[in-house]
Coordinates of C-alpha atoms in Angstrom, one line a residue:
M30 CA 10.7 16.2 -5.6
G31 CA 11.3 14.0 -8.8
Y32 CA 13.1 10.7 -8.7
K33 CA 14.7 8.4 -11.4
Y34 CA 15.1 4.8 -11.1
I35 CA 16.7 2.5 -13.7
T36 CA 15.1 -1.2 -12.9
T37 CA 15.6 -4.1 -16.1
G38 CA 16.7 -1.7 -18.4
E39 CA 14.0 0.8 -18.2
Q40 CA 13.6 4.3 -16.6
Y41 CA 10.5 5.2 -14.2
N42 CA 9.7 9.4 -13.4
Y43 CA 8.5 9.6 -9.9
L44 CA 4.3 10.8 -10.6
P45 CA 4.5 14.1 -9.0
S46 CA 0.7 13.0 -8.2
I47 CA 1.5 10.4 -5.5
G48 CA 3.2 12.5 -3.8
P49 CA 0.6 13.3 -1.4
T50 CA 0.2 9.4 -1.0
I51 CA 4.2 8.7 0.1
T52 CA 4.6 12.2 2.5
A53 CA 1.2 10.2 4.1
F54 CA 3.8 7.7 5.7
D55 CA 6.2 10.2 6.6
N56 CA 5.6 9.9 10.7
I57 CA 4.6 5.8 10.1
V58 CA 6.8 4.5 8.8
F59 CA 10.3 3.0 10.4
N60 CA 13.8 1.1 9.9
D61 CA 13.6 -2.0 8.5
M62 CA 9.6 -1.6 8.2
K63 CA 7.8 -4.5 6.7
V64 CA 5.1 -3.2 4.2
L65 CA 3.0 -5.0 1.9
D66 CA 0.5 -3.6 -1.5
V67 CA -2.6 -5.8 -1.6
G68 CA -3.6 -5.5 -5.1
S69 CA 0.2 -4.6 -6.0
G70 CA -0.4 -4.6 -9.7
L71 CA 3.0 -3.7 -11.6
G72 CA 4.8 -2.9 -7.9
E73 CA 5.2 0.6 -8.8
F74 CA 4.1 2.4 -6.6
M75 CA 6.0 0.2 -3.7
V76 CA 8.9 1.1 -6.1
Y77 CA 8.8 5.4 -5.2
L78 CA 7.8 4.4 -1.7
K79 CA 10.7 2.5 -1.2
L80 CA 12.8 5.5 -2.9
Y81 CA 11.2 8.4 -1.1
C82 CA 11.7 6.9 2.7
K83 CA 15.1 5.6 1.8
D84 CA 16.1 9.0 0.1
E85 CA 13.6 11.8 2.6
L86 CA 13.3 9.9 5.3
K87 CA 16.5 8.3 5.5
V88 CA 14.7 4.8 6.7
N89 CA 15.0 1.4 4.8
I90 CA 11.7 -1.1 3.7
N91 CA 10.8 -3.7 2.9
V92 CA 8.3 -4.5 0.1
S93 CA 5.9 -7.1 -1.3
G94 CA 2.5 -7.3 -3.1
I95 CA 0.0 -9.7 -3.1
E96 CA -2.5 -9.1 -6.4
I97 CA -4.9 -12.1 -8.1
D98 CA -4.3 -10.8 -11.3
K99 CA -2.0 -13.3 -12.8
N100 CA -1.4 -11.7 -16.1
I101 CA 0.0 -8.7 -14.3
T102 CA 3.5 -8.5 -15.3
N103 CA 5.4 -7.1 -11.7
Y104 CA 7.3 -5.6 -13.6
V105 CA 9.4 -3.2 -11.4
K106 CA 10.3 -6.7 -10.4
I107 CA 9.4 -6.1 -6.4
P108 CA 8.4 -9.8 -4.4
T109 CA 4.9 -10.7 -5.0
Q110 CA 2.2 -13.4 -4.2
F111 CA -0.1 -14.2 -6.9
I112 CA -3.2 -15.2 -4.5
D113 CA -6.7 -13.7 -3.5
A114 CA -6.7 -11.2 -0.5
F115 CA -9.0 -12.8 1.0
A116 CA -7.4 -16.2 0.9
F117 CA -4.0 -14.4 2.2
N118 CA -3.1 -15.4 6.2
G119 CA -0.2 -14.1 5.8
Y120 CA -0.8 -9.9 6.8
G121 CA 1.0 -10.5 10.7
N122 CA 4.2 -10.6 8.9
Y123 CA 4.4 -7.7 7.8
D124 CA 4.4 -4.0 9.6
L125 CA 2.1 -2.2 7.7
I126 CA -0.8 -2.9 5.2
Y127 CA -0.9 -0.5 2.0
L128 CA -4.0 -0.9 -0.2
Y129 CA -5.8 1.2 -3.1
Q130 CA -8.6 0.4 -3.7
P131 CA -7.6 -3.4 -4.8
I132 CA -11.5 -4.3 -4.7
R133 CA -14.1 -2.2 -6.4
N134 CA -17.3 -3.1 -4.9
V135 CA -18.0 -0.7 -2.3
D136 CA -19.2 -3.8 0.4
L137 CA -16.0 -6.1 -0.5
M138 CA -13.2 -3.5 0.3
V139 CA -15.4 -2.8 3.2
K140 CA -15.1 -6.4 4.3
L141 CA -11.5 -6.6 3.5
L142 CA -10.4 -4.4 5.1
E143 CA -12.1 -5.4 8.6
Y144 CA -10.3 -9.0 7.3
I145 CA -6.9 -7.4 7.5
S146 CA -7.8 -5.5 10.9
Q147 CA -7.7 -9.0 13.0
Y148 CA -4.4 -9.3 12.1
K149 CA -3.8 -6.0 14.6
V150 CA -1.7 -3.8 11.9
Q151 CA -1.5 -1.0 10.5
I152 CA -3.3 -0.2 7.6
I153 CA -2.9 2.9 4.8
Y154 CA -6.4 3.1 2.8
N155 CA -6.2 5.1 0.0
N156 CA -9.1 5.6 -1.8
S157 CA -13.1 7.6 -1.9
S158 CA -15.5 4.4 -2.8
V159 CA -15.7 3.7 0.9
T160 CA -17.3 6.3 3.2
E161 CA -16.2 8.5 6.0
S162 CA -18.6 6.9 7.8
Q163 CA -17.9 3.2 7.5
L164 CA -13.8 3.6 7.9
T165 CA -14.6 5.3 10.7
N166 CA -16.7 2.7 12.0
L167 CA -13.7 0.2 11.5
N168 CA -11.5 2.8 13.4
F169 CA -9.8 4.1 10.8
T170 CA -8.6 7.6 10.9
K171 CA -8.1 10.6 8.6
L172 CA -4.7 11.3 7.6
K173 CA -5.2 13.4 4.5
N174 CA -7.6 13.7 1.8
N175 CA -8.7 9.8 0.9
I176 CA -5.8 8.9 2.9
W177 CA -6.5 7.1 6.1
H178 CA -4.9 4.9 8.5
Y179 CA -5.4 2.1 10.8
K180 CA -3.6 1.5 13.9

């Protein structure tokens, strides 16, 4: 794989290091799925995911993000709301929530996963700071490496 895309006059290259993360979505995504990236930062991962789904899986997904830091520029222009993840109440409007450790404090991260899971949506959590036993207790299953799935 090696995607290139152009947006707002800049060219981006697909990052091979996120390949294992993207392929974790293979059996989860479906056409017109609504995906929310919590702690979306610049929005790059959602752009790569959208391209991967379109080019490799032949499905179109809708991506957006929430981010607490208003100083982060959403350079790739995915729809983003600037709001605290605990204050956001729209999780139920999405089919899948993606999190790559938006909160560094492990206890707060666990609370966020608990909070989002009450919305009965699928969740992909990608990081290793929350322990395997904590994730198992929250009914997450391991997909691969540090990628966990809740459904």
